[in-house]
Amino acid sequence: MVVSFESSKQITGEALSGAEIRDICDSLKENSVRLLSVRGCQLSDRDFGRVCRGVSESRSLAQLNLNLGVVSSGGRAEQLAEALTANRSIQTLFLHGSPLLDAGLVTLNTALSTHPSLVSLDLGDCMLGDEAIQLICGMLPPDGAKSGLKELTLSANPAITTKGWARLAIAVAHSSQLRVLNLDYNPLGDQIAGMLAVAVASSRTLEVLDLEGTGLTNQSAQIFLDMVENYPTCLRVLVLAENAISPELQQQISDLLSEGEEDEDRDTEAHGSSVTMREKPAWLPHSNPNSQMVLMSSGLGESFLGETDL
């Protein structure tokens, strides 16, 4: 299905025709498209290279969605890295469900970590491991360093070990930019959740933490409850669904976060500003490219565009 309107081109789950490839490339080169989504689409390596060359030349493209297997090989990762190195405008990049492995992220690392505009990155279900996590931590620079990611998605990367998650928790604790962290559907368990609670308590920016389906118990929930009850935190949304956590504990945490959000809303209204939060999309395994998805912007200002794939 194709959805096309001014400044946006979205094609989902189709084999792209030569005419569609030409239209995409022309729009990129003419700087007439801000959002390009070819989620779950099939295209030849030659046509993928043509799209990448268009991305490298575009000065208008702000959001690029290559979810669900479009970056399907090391060669395509190299082509995308070249495009991102030349591009200066992309703010949001979706690679969810791409079989990158650590080697693919090694290929992309320099282009991602040095991109001047990138603030939101989805690497969910990309078969990543600890080597990739070490590189991702470099995209979360500490206070006083260069700007880094504001939103990071690492859903469903079960090969990452406790050591890798601990490294990420340290980076999150010291990141001066990160506001949204999605770790859903990873086998984290209570030990890693405890590390993340310390990171959240230390962070001065993190507002959203998604831990849905991560193997947590009441032990983790009690730690988070203690944190939000007794310590100041920026956290506004904590997702604990599909864990072995009692509804009562989840409700207590939710109520405390809501109280803090109401207080903050009153403060922001007094200063004439407000922040709206990201609406969490339904979980989509990359094996089903025809599933429906509605992903709203993260509320991090004009740098994030809304995306709707239906």
mmCIF file of C-alpha atoms in Angstrom:
data_model
loop_
_atom_site.group_PDB
_atom_site.id
_atom_site.type_symbol
_atom_site.label_atom_id
_atom_site.label_comp_id
_atom_site.label_asym_id
_atom_site.label_seq_id
_atom_site.Cartn_x
_atom_site.Cartn_y
_atom_site.Cartn_z
ATOM 1 C CA MET A 1 0.000 0.000 0.000
ATOM 2 C CA VAL A 2 1.264 3.461 -0.915
ATOM 3 C CA VAL A 3 0.559 6.617 1.047
ATOM 4 C CA SER A 4 1.857 9.801 -0.561
ATOM 5 C CA PHE A 5 1.261 13.430 0.269
ATOM 6 C CA GLU A 6 3.300 16.598 0.230
ATOM 7 C CA SER A 7 6.733 16.087 1.815
ATOM 8 C CA SER A 8 6.031 12.407 2.629
ATOM 9 C CA LYS A 9 6.416 9.130 0.729
ATOM 10 C CA GLN A 10 5.371 5.918 2.472
ATOM 11 C CA ILE A 11 5.280 2.471 0.881
ATOM 12 C CA THR A 12 4.715 -0.637 2.995
ATOM 13 C CA GLY A 13 5.356 -4.293 2.218
ATOM 14 C CA GLU A 14 5.590 -4.076 -1.572
ATOM 15 C CA ALA A 15 8.033 -4.969 -4.307
ATOM 16 C CA LEU A 16 9.017 -1.530 -5.558
ATOM 17 C CA SER A 17 8.653 -0.885 -9.280
ATOM 18 C CA GLY A 18 11.140 1.006 -11.401
ATOM 19 C CA ALA A 19 8.704 3.920 -11.600
ATOM 20 C CA GLU A 20 8.410 4.071 -7.806
ATOM 21 C CA ILE A 21 12.201 4.016 -7.414
ATOM 22 C CA ARG A 22 12.558 6.851 -9.936
ATOM 23 C CA ASP A 23 9.879 8.878 -8.162
ATOM 24 C CA ILE A 24 11.598 8.383 -4.781
ATOM 25 C CA CYS A 25 15.015 9.327 -6.156
ATOM 26 C CA ASP A 26 13.683 12.392 -7.991
ATOM 27 C CA SER A 27 11.906 13.615 -4.849
ATOM 28 C CA LEU A 28 15.062 13.178 -2.779
ATOM 29 C CA LYS A 29 17.230 15.028 -5.277
ATOM 30 C CA GLU A 30 14.655 17.810 -5.605
ATOM 31 C CA ASN A 31 14.541 18.200 -1.797
ATOM 32 C CA SER A 32 10.772 17.799 -1.822
ATOM 33 C CA VAL A 33 10.427 14.971 0.719
ATOM 34 C CA ARG A 34 10.857 15.106 4.506
ATOM 35 C CA LEU A 35 9.627 11.611 5.382
ATOM 36 C CA LEU A 36 10.558 8.519 3.376
ATOM 37 C CA SER A 37 9.293 5.091 4.463
ATOM 38 C CA VAL A 38 9.873 1.898 2.459
ATOM 39 C CA ARG A 39 9.097 -0.334 5.423
ATOM 40 C CA GLY A 40 9.088 -4.055 4.605
ATOM 41 C CA CYS A 41 9.563 -3.420 0.879
ATOM 42 C CA GLN A 42 11.493 -5.560 -1.575
ATOM 43 C CA LEU A 43 13.948 -3.857 -3.892
ATOM 44 C CA SER A 44 17.050 -4.973 -5.752
ATOM 45 C CA ASP A 45 20.543 -4.136 -4.540
ATOM 46 C CA ARG A 46 20.891 -1.804 -7.533
ATOM 47 C CA ASP A 47 17.700 0.062 -6.647
ATOM 48 C CA PHE A 48 18.689 0.201 -2.966
ATOM 49 C CA GLY A 49 21.924 1.854 -4.061
ATOM 50 C CA ARG A 50 19.971 4.372 -6.139
ATOM 51 C CA VAL A 51 17.814 5.276 -3.141
ATOM 52 C CA CYS A 52 20.919 5.642 -0.966
ATOM 53 C CA ARG A 53 22.470 8.028 -3.493
ATOM 54 C CA GLY A 54 19.274 10.062 -3.360
ATOM 55 C CA VAL A 55 19.449 10.115 0.446
ATOM 56 C CA SER A 56 23.056 11.313 0.295
ATOM 57 C CA GLU A 57 22.034 14.237 -1.924
ATOM 58 C CA SER A 58 18.865 15.221 -0.057
ATOM 59 C CA ARG A 59 18.902 18.323 2.121
ATOM 60 C CA SER A 60 15.225 18.026 3.153
ATOM 61 C CA LEU A 61 14.907 14.426 4.382
ATOM 62 C CA ALA A 62 14.285 14.370 8.147
ATOM 63 C CA GLN A 63 12.923 10.844 8.734
ATOM 64 C CA LEU A 64 13.991 7.633 7.000
ATOM 65 C CA ASN A 65 12.191 4.333 7.670
ATOM 66 C CA LEU A 66 13.956 1.174 6.432
ATOM 67 C CA ASN A 67 12.251 -1.145 8.927
ATOM 68 C CA LEU A 68 11.612 -4.854 8.477
ATOM 69 C CA GLY A 69 14.555 -6.205 6.549
ATOM 70 C CA VAL A 70 15.233 -3.538 3.933
ATOM 71 C CA VAL A 71 18.894 -3.317 5.018
ATOM 72 C CA SER A 72 19.329 -7.034 4.436
ATOM 73 C CA SER A 73 23.070 -7.455 3.865
ATOM 74 C CA GLY A 74 26.511 -6.138 4.716
ATOM 75 C CA GLY A 75 26.699 -4.533 1.290
ATOM 76 C CA ARG A 76 23.519 -2.571 1.926
ATOM 77 C CA ALA A 77 24.841 -1.475 5.324
ATOM 78 C CA GLU A 78 27.908 -0.090 3.527
ATOM 79 C CA GLN A 79 25.737 1.781 1.022
ATOM 80 C CA LEU A 80 23.601 3.224 3.806
ATOM 81 C CA ALA A 81 26.708 4.275 5.747
ATOM 82 C CA GLU A 82 27.991 6.160 2.694
ATOM 83 C CA ALA A 83 24.621 7.874 2.291
ATOM 84 C CA LEU A 84 24.448 8.891 5.956
ATOM 85 C CA THR A 85 28.003 10.241 5.829
ATOM 86 C CA ALA A 86 27.045 12.603 3.024
ATOM 87 C CA ASN A 87 23.577 13.461 4.343
ATOM 88 C CA ARG A 88 23.234 16.293 6.892
ATOM 89 C CA SER A 89 19.468 16.461 7.436
ATOM 90 C CA ILE A 90 18.175 13.118 8.788
ATOM 91 C CA GLN A 91 16.931 13.378 12.359
ATOM 92 C CA THR A 92 15.131 10.032 12.770
ATOM 93 C CA LEU A 93 16.295 6.665 11.398
ATOM 94 C CA PHE A 94 14.323 3.403 11.684
ATOM 95 C CA LEU A 95 16.198 0.135 11.066
ATOM 96 C CA HIS A 96 13.943 -2.126 13.155
ATOM 97 C CA GLY A 97 13.985 -5.753 12.012
ATOM 98 C CA SER A 98 17.145 -5.462 9.913
ATOM 99 C CA PRO A 99 19.631 -8.372 10.290
ATOM 100 C CA LEU A 100 22.548 -6.057 10.955
ATOM 101 C CA LEU A 101 24.428 -8.136 13.543
ATOM 102 C CA ASP A 102 27.395 -6.487 15.257
ATOM 103 C CA ALA A 103 29.279 -6.342 11.955
ATOM 104 C CA GLY A 104 26.553 -4.205 10.385
ATOM 105 C CA LEU A 105 26.662 -1.727 13.236
ATOM 106 C CA VAL A 106 30.449 -1.577 12.971
ATOM 107 C CA THR A 107 29.931 -0.578 9.338
ATOM 108 C CA LEU A 108 27.350 2.077 10.251
ATOM 109 C CA ASN A 109 28.973 3.321 13.453
ATOM 110 C CA THR A 110 31.020 6.250 12.187
ATOM 111 C CA ALA A 111 28.199 7.558 10.014
ATOM 112 C CA LEU A 112 25.703 7.296 12.886
ATOM 113 C CA SER A 113 27.901 8.680 15.652
ATOM 114 C CA THR A 114 29.115 11.679 13.645
ATOM 115 C CA HIS A 115 25.862 12.592 11.899
ATOM 116 C CA PRO A 116 25.140 16.244 12.765
ATOM 117 C CA SER A 117 21.339 15.973 12.990
ATOM 118 C CA LEU A 118 20.449 12.417 14.050
ATOM 119 C CA VAL A 119 18.588 12.368 17.394
ATOM 120 C CA SER A 120 16.335 9.292 17.160
ATOM 121 C CA LEU A 121 17.512 5.772 16.257
ATOM 122 C CA ASP A 122 15.582 2.478 16.170
ATOM 123 C CA LEU A 123 17.820 -0.620 16.239
ATOM 124 C CA GLY A 124 15.194 -2.999 17.578
ATOM 125 C CA ASP A 125 15.320 -6.662 16.478
ATOM 126 C CA CYS A 126 18.629 -6.163 14.639
ATOM 127 C CA MET A 127 20.407 -9.223 16.118
ATOM 128 C CA LEU A 128 22.871 -7.046 18.007
ATOM 129 C CA GLY A 129 25.330 -8.167 20.686
ATOM 130 C CA ASP A 130 27.792 -6.661 23.143
ATOM 131 C CA GLU A 131 30.131 -5.250 20.489
ATOM 132 C CA ALA A 132 27.239 -3.248 19.067
ATOM 133 C CA ILE A 133 26.265 -2.010 22.530
ATOM 134 C CA GLN A 134 29.770 -0.644 23.047
ATOM 135 C CA LEU A 135 29.402 1.369 19.837
ATOM 136 C CA ILE A 136 25.900 2.545 20.783
ATOM 137 C CA CYS A 137 27.230 3.841 24.099
ATOM 138 C CA GLY A 138 29.450 6.145 22.060
ATOM 139 C CA MET A 139 26.263 7.712 20.680
ATOM 140 C CA LEU A 140 25.246 8.683 24.240
ATOM 141 C CA PRO A 141 28.019 11.140 25.166
ATOM 142 C CA PRO A 142 28.309 12.299 28.779
ATOM 143 C CA ASP A 143 27.497 15.771 30.090
ATOM 144 C CA GLY A 144 29.589 18.453 28.490
ATOM 145 C CA ALA A 145 30.396 16.382 25.418
ATOM 146 C CA LYS A 146 28.910 16.679 21.926
ATOM 147 C CA SER A 147 25.178 16.238 21.476
ATOM 148 C CA GLY A 148 23.914 12.671 21.132
ATOM 149 C CA LEU A 149 20.751 10.643 20.696
ATOM 150 C CA LYS A 150 17.553 11.767 22.413
ATOM 151 C CA GLU A 151 15.612 8.596 21.626
ATOM 152 C CA LEU A 152 17.017 5.053 21.368
ATOM 153 C CA THR A 153 15.169 1.799 20.683
ATOM 154 C CA LEU A 154 16.900 -1.543 21.301
ATOM 155 C CA SER A 155 13.849 -3.807 21.548
ATOM 156 C CA ALA A 156 14.248 -7.570 21.034
ATOM 157 C CA ASN A 157 18.026 -7.970 20.863
ATOM 158 C CA PRO A 158 18.380 -11.066 23.080
ATOM 159 C CA ALA A 159 22.062 -11.715 22.240
ATOM 160 C CA ILE A 160 23.140 -8.764 24.399
ATOM 161 C CA THR A 161 24.560 -10.053 27.706
ATOM 162 C CA THR A 162 24.463 -8.688 31.246
ATOM 163 C CA LYS A 163 27.844 -7.080 30.604
ATOM 164 C CA GLY A 164 26.484 -5.238 27.578
ATOM 165 C CA TRP A 165 23.391 -3.997 29.411
ATOM 166 C CA ALA A 166 25.528 -2.852 32.350
ATOM 167 C CA ARG A 167 27.671 -0.839 29.945
ATOM 168 C CA LEU A 168 24.527 0.750 28.489
ATOM 169 C CA ALA A 169 23.186 1.585 31.969
ATOM 170 C CA ILE A 170 26.393 3.479 32.772
ATOM 171 C CA ALA A 171 26.148 5.410 29.505
ATOM 172 C CA VAL A 172 22.500 6.283 30.175
ATOM 173 C CA ALA A 173 23.340 7.503 33.675
ATOM 174 C CA HIS A 174 25.807 10.027 32.252
ATOM 175 C CA SER A 175 24.087 10.907 28.972
ATOM 176 C CA SER A 176 23.239 14.579 28.714
ATOM 177 C CA GLN A 177 20.612 14.113 25.985
ATOM 178 C CA LEU A 178 18.711 10.804 26.143
ATOM 179 C CA ARG A 179 15.020 11.209 26.889
ATOM 180 C CA VAL A 180 13.413 7.985 25.587
ATOM 181 C CA LEU A 181 14.829 4.443 25.969
ATOM 182 C CA ASN A 182 12.918 1.420 24.646
ATOM 183 C CA LEU A 183 14.273 -1.956 25.808
ATOM 184 C CA ASP A 184 11.080 -4.013 25.524
ATOM 185 C CA TYR A 185 11.184 -7.728 24.723
ATOM 186 C CA ASN A 186 14.740 -8.299 25.894
ATOM 187 C CA PRO A 187 15.411 -10.987 28.561
ATOM 188 C CA LEU A 188 16.707 -8.470 31.100
ATOM 189 C CA GLY A 189 15.571 -9.882 34.443
ATOM 190 C CA ASP A 190 15.700 -8.248 37.856
ATOM 191 C CA GLN A 191 19.486 -7.828 38.039
ATOM 192 C CA ILE A 192 19.693 -5.670 34.925
ATOM 193 C CA ALA A 193 16.517 -3.805 35.917
ATOM 194 C CA GLY A 194 18.255 -2.832 39.160
ATOM 195 C CA MET A 195 21.149 -1.376 37.154
ATOM 196 C CA LEU A 196 18.686 0.535 34.997
ATOM 197 C CA ALA A 197 16.945 1.938 38.077
ATOM 198 C CA VAL A 198 20.266 3.413 39.219
ATOM 199 C CA ALA A 199 20.793 4.849 35.719
ATOM 200 C CA VAL A 200 17.332 6.430 35.735
ATOM 201 C CA ALA A 201 17.943 7.946 39.162
ATOM 202 C CA SER A 202 21.232 9.418 37.924
ATOM 203 C CA SER A 203 19.957 10.715 34.593
ATOM 204 C CA ARG A 204 18.842 14.340 34.383
ATOM 205 C CA THR A 205 16.970 13.848 31.102
ATOM 206 C CA LEU A 206 15.422 10.359 30.786
ATOM 207 C CA GLU A 207 11.620 10.628 30.700
ATOM 208 C CA VAL A 208 10.450 7.353 29.139
ATOM 209 C CA LEU A 209 11.682 3.803 29.864
ATOM 210 C CA ASP A 210 9.955 0.850 28.186
ATOM 211 C CA LEU A 211 10.583 -2.495 29.912
ATOM 212 C CA GLU A 212 7.593 -4.405 28.564
ATOM 213 C CA GLY A 213 8.093 -8.175 28.418
ATOM 214 C CA THR A 214 11.597 -8.169 29.915
ATOM 215 C CA GLY A 215 11.281 -10.914 32.533
ATOM 216 C CA LEU A 216 10.874 -8.668 35.574
ATOM 217 C CA THR A 217 9.246 -9.544 38.907
ATOM 218 C CA ASN A 218 7.916 -7.655 41.911
ATOM 219 C CA GLN A 219 11.514 -7.308 43.073
ATOM 220 C CA SER A 220 12.280 -4.924 40.200
ATOM 221 C CA ALA A 221 8.995 -3.107 40.617
ATOM 222 C CA GLN A 222 9.704 -2.512 44.310
ATOM 223 C CA ILE A 223 13.054 -0.923 43.433
ATOM 224 C CA PHE A 224 11.428 1.397 40.891
ATOM 225 C CA LEU A 225 8.655 2.217 43.366
ATOM 226 C CA ASP A 226 11.207 3.174 46.004
ATOM 227 C CA MET A 227 13.048 5.294 43.472
ATOM 228 C CA VAL A 228 10.064 7.324 42.272
ATOM 229 C CA GLU A 229 8.668 7.615 45.818
ATOM 230 C CA ASN A 230 11.828 8.847 47.536
ATOM 231 C CA TYR A 231 14.130 10.413 44.956
ATOM 232 C CA PRO A 232 13.710 13.192 42.400
ATOM 233 C CA THR A 233 13.687 11.864 38.850
ATOM 234 C CA CYS A 234 12.802 13.100 35.360
ATOM 235 C CA LEU A 235 11.004 9.816 34.607
ATOM 236 C CA ARG A 236 7.416 10.302 33.449
ATOM 237 C CA VAL A 237 6.597 6.984 31.753
ATOM 238 C CA LEU A 238 7.663 3.492 32.887
ATOM 239 C CA VAL A 239 6.205 0.584 30.896
ATOM 240 C CA LEU A 240 6.098 -2.683 32.887
ATOM 241 C CA ALA A 241 3.397 -4.636 31.030
ATOM 242 C CA GLU A 242 3.822 -8.370 30.316
ATOM 243 C CA ASN A 243 6.039 -8.921 33.359
ATOM 244 C CA ALA A 244 5.406 -10.974 36.520
ATOM 245 C CA ILE A 245 4.575 -7.801 38.454
ATOM 246 C CA SER A 246 1.454 -7.388 40.528
ATOM 247 C CA PRO A 247 -1.173 -4.940 39.232
ATOM 248 C CA GLU A 248 -1.055 -3.186 42.618
ATOM 249 C CA LEU A 249 2.655 -2.377 42.338
ATOM 250 C CA GLN A 250 2.256 -1.227 38.739
ATOM 251 C CA GLN A 251 -0.608 1.037 39.777
ATOM 252 C CA GLN A 252 1.374 2.521 42.672
ATOM 253 C CA ILE A 253 4.257 3.382 40.361
ATOM 254 C CA SER A 254 1.894 4.793 37.749
ATOM 255 C CA ASP A 255 0.131 6.970 40.331
ATOM 256 C CA LEU A 256 3.413 8.405 41.612
ATOM 257 C CA LEU A 257 4.649 9.154 38.095
ATOM 258 C CA SER A 258 1.312 10.784 37.280
ATOM 259 C CA GLU A 259 1.582 12.997 40.360
ATOM 260 C CA GLY A 260 5.037 14.087 39.272
ATOM 261 C CA GLU A 261 3.812 14.745 35.749
ATOM 262 C CA GLU A 262 0.930 16.877 37.034
ATOM 263 C CA ASP A 263 3.353 18.924 39.109
ATOM 264 C CA GLU A 264 5.636 19.350 36.126
ATOM 265 C CA ASP A 265 2.722 20.298 33.871
ATOM 266 C CA ARG A 266 1.790 23.055 36.288
ATOM 267 C CA ASP A 267 5.380 24.277 36.248
ATOM 268 C CA THR A 268 5.607 24.240 32.457
ATOM 269 C CA GLU A 269 2.261 26.010 32.111
ATOM 270 C CA ALA A 270 3.570 28.722 34.384
ATOM 271 C CA HIS A 271 6.559 29.106 32.063
ATOM 272 C CA GLY A 272 4.464 28.915 28.896
ATOM 273 C CA SER A 273 5.794 25.567 27.581
ATOM 274 C CA SER A 274 4.784 21.923 27.573
ATOM 275 C CA VAL A 275 6.102 18.517 26.578
ATOM 276 C CA THR A 276 3.985 15.770 25.003
ATOM 277 C CA MET A 277 5.190 12.209 25.218
ATOM 278 C CA ARG A 278 5.598 9.497 22.614
ATOM 279 C CA GLU A 279 2.745 7.086 22.114
ATOM 280 C CA LYS A 280 4.149 3.563 22.359
ATOM 281 C CA PRO A 281 3.579 1.484 19.196
ATOM 282 C CA ALA A 282 2.334 -2.065 19.378
ATOM 283 C CA TRP A 283 5.071 -4.726 19.291
ATOM 284 C CA LEU A 284 5.748 -5.854 15.716
ATOM 285 C CA PRO A 285 8.045 -8.794 14.966
ATOM 286 C CA HIS A 286 10.009 -8.152 11.776
ATOM 287 C CA SER A 287 8.803 -11.478 10.382
ATOM 288 C CA ASN A 288 5.413 -9.913 9.661
ATOM 289 C CA PRO A 289 5.959 -6.983 7.296
ATOM 290 C CA ASN A 290 2.234 -6.547 6.667
ATOM 291 C CA SER A 291 1.333 -5.813 10.278
ATOM 292 C CA GLN A 292 -0.187 -2.465 11.067
ATOM 293 C CA MET A 293 1.771 0.167 12.930
ATOM 294 C CA VAL A 294 0.985 3.624 14.196
ATOM 295 C CA LEU A 295 4.017 5.420 15.601
ATOM 296 C CA MET A 296 3.591 8.945 16.831
ATOM 297 C CA SER A 297 6.354 11.469 17.348
ATOM 298 C CA SER A 298 8.195 11.549 20.622
ATOM 299 C CA GLY A 299 7.209 15.071 21.534
ATOM 300 C CA LEU A 300 10.831 16.176 21.477
ATOM 301 C CA GLY A 301 10.141 19.259 19.442
ATOM 302 C CA GLU A 302 10.007 19.811 15.701
ATOM 303 C CA SER A 303 12.982 17.521 15.168
ATOM 304 C CA PHE A 304 10.681 14.479 15.320
ATOM 305 C CA LEU A 305 8.126 13.755 12.630
ATOM 306 C CA GLY A 306 5.041 11.598 13.109
ATOM 307 C CA GLU A 307 4.854 8.351 11.158
ATOM 308 C CA THR A 308 1.788 6.355 10.267
ATOM 309 C CA ASP A 309 2.092 3.085 8.328
ATOM 310 C CA LEU A 310 -1.201 1.364 7.753
#
